[in-house]
Amino acid sequence: MATIQRYLSAAAVAEAAAQFFAQKAQEAIAAQGRFTVALSGGSTPKAMFTLLAQAPFAEQVDWPKVHIFWGDERTVPPDHPDSNYKMAAEALLKSVPLNPANVHRMEGELDPVEAAVRYEDVVRRELGDSPRFDLILLGMGDDGHTASLFPGTAALDETTRLVVANWVEKLNTWRITLSRTVLNNAANIVFLVVGEAKAAVLLDVVNGPYQPEVYPSQFIEPTKGTLIWMVDEAAASLL
């Protein structure tokens, strides 16, 4: 069952998400000695990452015990402006004392099929054959996509692979993405959705008929975890 948390502004969403990240990191490290998180791209996560890199949040996380992954990546090198890794590195990773060996990026510069296979190997090595992330951060596009699970694409039907190379016809490009099987096995999933442009699709995804081939975000239904939508008033205006 999803929980919808409404905030007055995009900045308030970013702050709530940073607080949630720090809390779950503390809980996971206390329980199991490490915290595994898959990051998202986008402007709202960037604002959250910037907060996490600063006081008071930076001091609340035992960064050497944090393992960083990504939910999806563009097929670009890590220094490309479109790289999700580059965004996170500049906003957060370079500012906190992470163990470099615990930063597991998708290799977007490789052939996408090879990159997906290699990343699946990394995920299996670090988290086992049924990986359970402590936290996965997701966004939602104005077409209802999440991670790089786009409407009508082949990755929506993948239920055995952990990581998929997904051709996105409307963007004329490949993307690399965690499969919905991995996403739904997480202990905690947080959608960060802000802005009036997302209001209509958020209404359809949350309250409309179940059409996950049209709105892939509807596929996100954790099997044994918590699903939270953190939204600002603009995005929630039609709910």
mmCIF file of C-alpha atoms in Angstrom:
data_model
loop_
_atom_site.group_PDB
_atom_site.id
_atom_site.type_symbol
_atom_site.label_atom_id
_atom_site.label_comp_id
_atom_site.label_asym_id
_atom_site.label_seq_id
_atom_site.Cartn_x
_atom_site.Cartn_y
_atom_site.Cartn_z
ATOM 1 C CA MET A 1 0.000 0.000 0.000
ATOM 2 C CA ALA A 2 1.432 3.345 -1.042
ATOM 3 C CA THR A 3 1.685 6.344 1.258
ATOM 4 C CA ILE A 4 1.401 9.805 -0.273
ATOM 5 C CA GLN A 5 3.238 12.547 1.595
ATOM 6 C CA ARG A 6 2.458 16.092 0.439
ATOM 7 C CA TYR A 7 4.810 19.035 0.939
ATOM 8 C CA LEU A 8 4.435 22.733 0.242
ATOM 9 C CA SER A 9 7.342 23.005 -2.170
ATOM 10 C CA ALA A 10 9.941 21.117 -4.158
ATOM 11 C CA ALA A 11 12.537 22.245 -1.618
ATOM 12 C CA ALA A 12 10.485 20.697 1.176
ATOM 13 C CA VAL A 13 10.299 17.421 -0.774
ATOM 14 C CA ALA A 14 14.086 17.391 -1.140
ATOM 15 C CA GLU A 15 14.556 18.025 2.579
ATOM 16 C CA ALA A 16 12.108 15.276 3.565
ATOM 17 C CA ALA A 17 13.849 12.868 1.210
ATOM 18 C CA ALA A 18 17.254 13.721 2.685
ATOM 19 C CA GLN A 19 15.894 13.087 6.183
ATOM 20 C CA PHE A 20 14.451 9.750 5.075
ATOM 21 C CA PHE A 21 17.757 8.744 3.443
ATOM 22 C CA ALA A 22 19.702 9.531 6.618
ATOM 23 C CA GLN A 23 17.197 7.688 8.800
ATOM 24 C CA LYS A 24 17.212 4.544 6.672
ATOM 25 C CA ALA A 25 21.005 4.625 6.446
ATOM 26 C CA GLN A 26 21.259 4.716 10.229
ATOM 27 C CA GLU A 27 18.773 1.879 10.630
ATOM 28 C CA ALA A 28 20.392 -0.368 8.003
ATOM 29 C CA ILE A 29 23.936 0.198 9.257
ATOM 30 C CA ALA A 30 22.876 -0.516 12.832
ATOM 31 C CA ALA A 31 21.116 -3.726 11.749
ATOM 32 C CA GLN A 32 23.477 -5.130 9.129
ATOM 33 C CA GLY A 33 26.615 -3.011 8.951
ATOM 34 C CA ARG A 34 25.906 -1.365 5.616
ATOM 35 C CA PHE A 35 23.301 0.609 3.664
ATOM 36 C CA THR A 36 22.524 -0.138 0.009
ATOM 37 C CA VAL A 37 20.781 2.546 -2.032
ATOM 38 C CA ALA A 38 19.970 2.986 -5.714
ATOM 39 C CA LEU A 39 19.950 6.614 -6.827
ATOM 40 C CA SER A 40 17.813 8.363 -9.420
ATOM 41 C CA GLY A 41 18.596 11.098 -11.895
ATOM 42 C CA GLY A 42 16.668 14.344 -12.176
ATOM 43 C CA SER A 43 16.467 17.786 -10.621
ATOM 44 C CA THR A 44 14.624 16.778 -7.436
ATOM 45 C CA PRO A 45 17.146 14.083 -6.453
ATOM 46 C CA LYS A 46 19.909 16.576 -7.240
ATOM 47 C CA ALA A 47 18.449 18.993 -4.678
ATOM 48 C CA MET A 48 18.242 16.142 -2.182
ATOM 49 C CA PHE A 49 21.851 15.081 -2.866
ATOM 50 C CA THR A 50 23.029 18.654 -2.339
ATOM 51 C CA LEU A 51 21.378 18.669 1.085
ATOM 52 C CA LEU A 52 22.898 15.300 1.994
ATOM 53 C CA ALA A 53 26.354 16.648 1.199
ATOM 54 C CA GLN A 54 25.960 19.401 3.806
ATOM 55 C CA ALA A 55 25.350 19.737 7.529
ATOM 56 C CA PRO A 56 23.338 18.520 9.287
ATOM 57 C CA PHE A 57 22.628 15.517 7.057
ATOM 58 C CA ALA A 58 26.215 14.740 6.033
ATOM 59 C CA GLU A 59 27.147 14.110 9.666
ATOM 60 C CA GLN A 60 24.168 11.813 10.228
ATOM 61 C CA VAL A 61 25.340 9.151 7.756
ATOM 62 C CA ASP A 62 28.235 6.723 8.247
ATOM 63 C CA TRP A 63 29.337 7.168 4.639
ATOM 64 C CA PRO A 64 32.094 4.507 4.493
ATOM 65 C CA LYS A 65 29.350 1.914 5.096
ATOM 66 C CA VAL A 66 27.087 3.190 2.307
ATOM 67 C CA HIS A 67 26.957 1.326 -1.015
ATOM 68 C CA ILE A 68 25.783 3.492 -3.912
ATOM 69 C CA PHE A 69 24.035 2.044 -6.980
ATOM 70 C CA TRP A 70 21.863 3.522 -9.709
ATOM 71 C CA GLY A 71 18.361 2.655 -10.862
ATOM 72 C CA ASP A 72 19.132 3.553 -14.453
ATOM 73 C CA GLU A 73 21.641 5.291 -16.665
ATOM 74 C CA ARG A 74 21.897 6.960 -20.040
ATOM 75 C CA THR A 75 24.237 5.430 -22.624
ATOM 76 C CA VAL A 76 26.876 8.124 -22.209
ATOM 77 C CA PRO A 77 30.326 8.288 -20.579
ATOM 78 C CA PRO A 78 30.525 9.157 -16.867
ATOM 79 C CA ASP A 79 31.740 12.693 -17.617
ATOM 80 C CA HIS A 80 28.863 13.477 -20.001
ATOM 81 C CA PRO A 81 26.376 16.186 -18.917
ATOM 82 C CA ASP A 82 23.487 13.699 -19.276
ATOM 83 C CA SER A 83 25.075 11.076 -17.021
ATOM 84 C CA ASN A 84 23.131 10.238 -13.865
ATOM 85 C CA TYR A 85 26.431 9.218 -12.298
ATOM 86 C CA LYS A 86 28.019 12.586 -13.084
ATOM 87 C CA MET A 87 25.101 14.465 -11.520
ATOM 88 C CA ALA A 88 25.285 12.436 -8.305
ATOM 89 C CA ALA A 89 29.082 12.638 -8.201
ATOM 90 C CA GLU A 90 29.075 16.420 -8.429
ATOM 91 C CA ALA A 91 26.135 17.009 -6.080
ATOM 92 C CA LEU A 92 26.986 14.424 -3.415
ATOM 93 C CA LEU A 93 29.631 11.764 -3.900
ATOM 94 C CA LYS A 94 32.657 14.057 -4.119
ATOM 95 C CA SER A 95 31.664 15.800 -0.888
ATOM 96 C CA VAL A 96 31.257 12.845 1.489
ATOM 97 C CA PRO A 97 33.766 10.188 2.667
ATOM 98 C CA LEU A 98 32.493 7.231 0.663
ATOM 99 C CA ASN A 99 34.678 4.196 0.052
ATOM 100 C CA PRO A 100 35.319 4.380 -3.726
ATOM 101 C CA ALA A 101 34.928 0.587 -3.907
ATOM 102 C CA ASN A 102 31.336 1.030 -2.675
ATOM 103 C CA VAL A 103 30.298 3.269 -5.567
ATOM 104 C CA HIS A 104 28.847 1.009 -8.251
ATOM 105 C CA ARG A 105 28.065 2.949 -11.411
ATOM 106 C CA MET A 106 26.428 1.671 -14.570
ATOM 107 C CA GLU A 107 28.946 1.814 -17.419
ATOM 108 C CA GLY A 108 26.940 3.850 -19.888
ATOM 109 C CA GLU A 109 29.911 4.221 -22.225
ATOM 110 C CA LEU A 110 29.860 0.498 -23.082
ATOM 111 C CA ASP A 111 27.611 -1.373 -25.480
ATOM 112 C CA PRO A 112 24.269 -1.238 -23.620
ATOM 113 C CA VAL A 113 23.721 -4.994 -23.585
ATOM 114 C CA GLU A 114 27.230 -5.557 -22.251
ATOM 115 C CA ALA A 115 26.763 -2.787 -19.688
ATOM 116 C CA ALA A 116 23.531 -4.390 -18.456
ATOM 117 C CA VAL A 117 25.173 -7.811 -18.121
ATOM 118 C CA ARG A 118 28.140 -6.344 -16.272
ATOM 119 C CA TYR A 119 25.909 -4.400 -13.906
ATOM 120 C CA GLU A 120 23.786 -7.438 -13.205
ATOM 121 C CA ASP A 121 26.998 -9.232 -12.224
ATOM 122 C CA VAL A 122 27.840 -6.374 -9.851
ATOM 123 C CA VAL A 123 24.382 -6.435 -8.274
ATOM 124 C CA ARG A 124 24.500 -10.233 -7.818
ATOM 125 C CA ARG A 125 27.993 -10.052 -6.330
ATOM 126 C CA GLU A 126 27.044 -7.366 -3.829
ATOM 127 C CA LEU A 127 23.440 -8.291 -3.033
ATOM 128 C CA GLY A 128 22.893 -11.877 -4.150
ATOM 129 C CA ASP A 129 20.574 -13.438 -6.694
ATOM 130 C CA SER A 130 17.461 -11.844 -5.151
ATOM 131 C CA PRO A 131 18.816 -8.391 -4.409
ATOM 132 C CA ARG A 132 17.012 -6.359 -1.778
ATOM 133 C CA PHE A 133 18.062 -2.740 -1.674
ATOM 134 C CA ASP A 134 17.527 -0.875 1.562
ATOM 135 C CA LEU A 135 16.310 2.140 -0.429
ATOM 136 C CA ILE A 136 15.534 2.870 -4.063
ATOM 137 C CA LEU A 137 14.880 6.437 -5.149
ATOM 138 C CA LEU A 138 12.669 6.911 -8.201
ATOM 139 C CA GLY A 139 11.304 9.754 -10.247
ATOM 140 C CA MET A 140 8.369 9.776 -12.633
ATOM 141 C CA GLY A 141 8.315 11.288 -16.099
ATOM 142 C CA ASP A 142 5.339 13.159 -17.472
ATOM 143 C CA ASP A 143 4.626 10.033 -19.542
ATOM 144 C CA GLY A 144 4.468 7.887 -16.396
ATOM 145 C CA HIS A 145 7.854 6.210 -16.867
ATOM 146 C CA THR A 146 10.144 5.462 -13.955
ATOM 147 C CA ALA A 147 13.828 4.526 -13.919
ATOM 148 C CA SER A 148 14.198 3.733 -17.653
ATOM 149 C CA LEU A 149 11.021 1.680 -17.834
ATOM 150 C CA PHE A 150 9.239 3.603 -20.574
ATOM 151 C CA PRO A 151 5.726 2.964 -21.908
ATOM 152 C CA GLY A 152 5.569 0.214 -24.486
ATOM 153 C CA THR A 153 9.218 -0.860 -24.172
ATOM 154 C CA ALA A 154 10.541 -4.409 -23.942
ATOM 155 C CA ALA A 155 11.960 -4.014 -20.426
ATOM 156 C CA LEU A 156 8.446 -3.838 -19.001
ATOM 157 C CA ASP A 157 8.012 -7.549 -19.715
ATOM 158 C CA GLU A 158 11.325 -8.634 -18.191
ATOM 159 C CA THR A 159 10.837 -10.628 -15.005
ATOM 160 C CA THR A 160 13.995 -12.755 -14.764
ATOM 161 C CA ARG A 161 16.882 -10.383 -15.521
ATOM 162 C CA LEU A 162 18.011 -7.940 -12.858
ATOM 163 C CA VAL A 163 19.347 -5.293 -15.233
ATOM 164 C CA VAL A 164 18.103 -4.621 -18.747
ATOM 165 C CA ALA A 165 19.290 -2.748 -21.835
ATOM 166 C CA ASN A 166 16.097 -1.044 -22.969
ATOM 167 C CA TRP A 167 15.570 0.550 -26.402
ATOM 168 C CA VAL A 168 13.407 3.658 -26.102
ATOM 169 C CA GLU A 169 12.001 4.387 -29.540
ATOM 170 C CA LYS A 170 10.642 7.860 -28.807
ATOM 171 C CA LEU A 171 14.062 8.978 -27.561
ATOM 172 C CA ASN A 172 15.923 7.019 -30.262
ATOM 173 C CA THR A 173 18.352 5.709 -27.692
ATOM 174 C CA TRP A 174 19.216 2.836 -25.387
ATOM 175 C CA ARG A 175 18.929 3.070 -21.630
ATOM 176 C CA ILE A 176 20.205 0.740 -18.908
ATOM 177 C CA THR A 177 17.779 0.057 -16.086
ATOM 178 C CA LEU A 178 17.076 -2.126 -13.106
ATOM 179 C CA SER A 179 14.158 -4.429 -13.859
ATOM 180 C CA ARG A 180 10.845 -4.047 -12.089
ATOM 181 C CA THR A 181 11.561 -7.330 -10.302
ATOM 182 C CA VAL A 182 14.545 -5.739 -8.571
ATOM 183 C CA LEU A 183 12.721 -2.485 -7.908
ATOM 184 C CA ASN A 184 9.797 -4.253 -6.262
ATOM 185 C CA ASN A 185 12.049 -6.290 -3.977
ATOM 186 C CA ALA A 186 13.394 -3.191 -2.206
ATOM 187 C CA ALA A 187 12.778 -2.594 1.483
ATOM 188 C CA ASN A 188 11.900 1.051 0.793
ATOM 189 C CA ILE A 189 10.950 2.827 -2.426
ATOM 190 C CA VAL A 190 10.526 6.580 -2.575
ATOM 191 C CA PHE A 191 9.107 8.420 -5.579
ATOM 192 C CA LEU A 192 10.073 12.099 -5.724
ATOM 193 C CA VAL A 193 7.565 14.001 -7.869
ATOM 194 C CA VAL A 194 7.320 17.768 -8.107
ATOM 195 C CA GLY A 195 5.807 20.355 -10.399
ATOM 196 C CA GLU A 196 2.464 21.110 -11.993
ATOM 197 C CA ALA A 197 3.511 19.310 -15.183
ATOM 198 C CA LYS A 198 3.341 16.005 -13.292
ATOM 199 C CA ALA A 199 -0.126 16.581 -11.785
ATOM 200 C CA ALA A 200 -2.251 14.889 -14.453
ATOM 201 C CA VAL A 201 -0.079 11.792 -14.792
ATOM 202 C CA LEU A 202 0.281 11.492 -11.009
ATOM 203 C CA LEU A 203 -3.505 11.432 -10.749
ATOM 204 C CA ASP A 204 -3.708 8.705 -13.405
ATOM 205 C CA VAL A 205 -0.922 6.622 -11.866
ATOM 206 C CA VAL A 206 -2.192 6.820 -8.299
ATOM 207 C CA ASN A 207 -5.961 6.882 -8.754
ATOM 208 C CA GLY A 208 -6.593 5.784 -12.334
ATOM 209 C CA PRO A 209 -7.133 2.318 -13.794
ATOM 210 C CA TYR A 210 -4.238 -0.129 -13.692
ATOM 211 C CA GLN A 211 -2.477 0.290 -17.059
ATOM 212 C CA PRO A 212 1.220 -0.310 -16.377
ATOM 213 C CA GLU A 213 2.076 -0.708 -20.067
ATOM 214 C CA VAL A 214 0.840 2.876 -20.436
ATOM 215 C CA TYR A 215 2.060 4.143 -17.056
ATOM 216 C CA PRO A 216 5.044 1.977 -16.023
ATOM 217 C CA SER A 217 5.187 3.660 -12.608
ATOM 218 C CA GLN A 218 2.122 1.560 -11.758
ATOM 219 C CA PHE A 219 4.339 -1.536 -11.904
ATOM 220 C CA ILE A 220 6.042 -0.363 -8.713
ATOM 221 C CA GLU A 221 4.333 -2.349 -5.981
ATOM 222 C CA PRO A 222 6.910 -3.620 -3.469
ATOM 223 C CA THR A 223 6.360 -7.225 -2.463
ATOM 224 C CA LYS A 224 7.697 -6.866 1.092
ATOM 225 C CA GLY A 225 8.549 -3.218 1.376
ATOM 226 C CA THR A 226 7.345 0.331 1.841
ATOM 227 C CA LEU A 227 6.290 2.609 -1.020
ATOM 228 C CA ILE A 228 6.196 6.357 -0.391
ATOM 229 C CA TRP A 229 5.307 9.124 -2.822
ATOM 230 C CA MET A 230 6.863 12.433 -1.731
ATOM 231 C CA VAL A 231 5.113 15.107 -3.774
ATOM 232 C CA ASP A 232 4.790 18.866 -3.687
ATOM 233 C CA GLU A 233 1.500 20.713 -3.753
ATOM 234 C CA ALA A 234 1.839 21.517 -7.446
ATOM 235 C CA ALA A 235 2.191 17.854 -8.413
ATOM 236 C CA ALA A 236 -0.574 16.850 -6.000
ATOM 237 C CA SER A 237 -2.979 19.566 -7.119
ATOM 238 C CA LEU A 238 -5.358 17.137 -8.873
ATOM 239 C CA LEU A 239 -5.342 14.408 -6.228
#
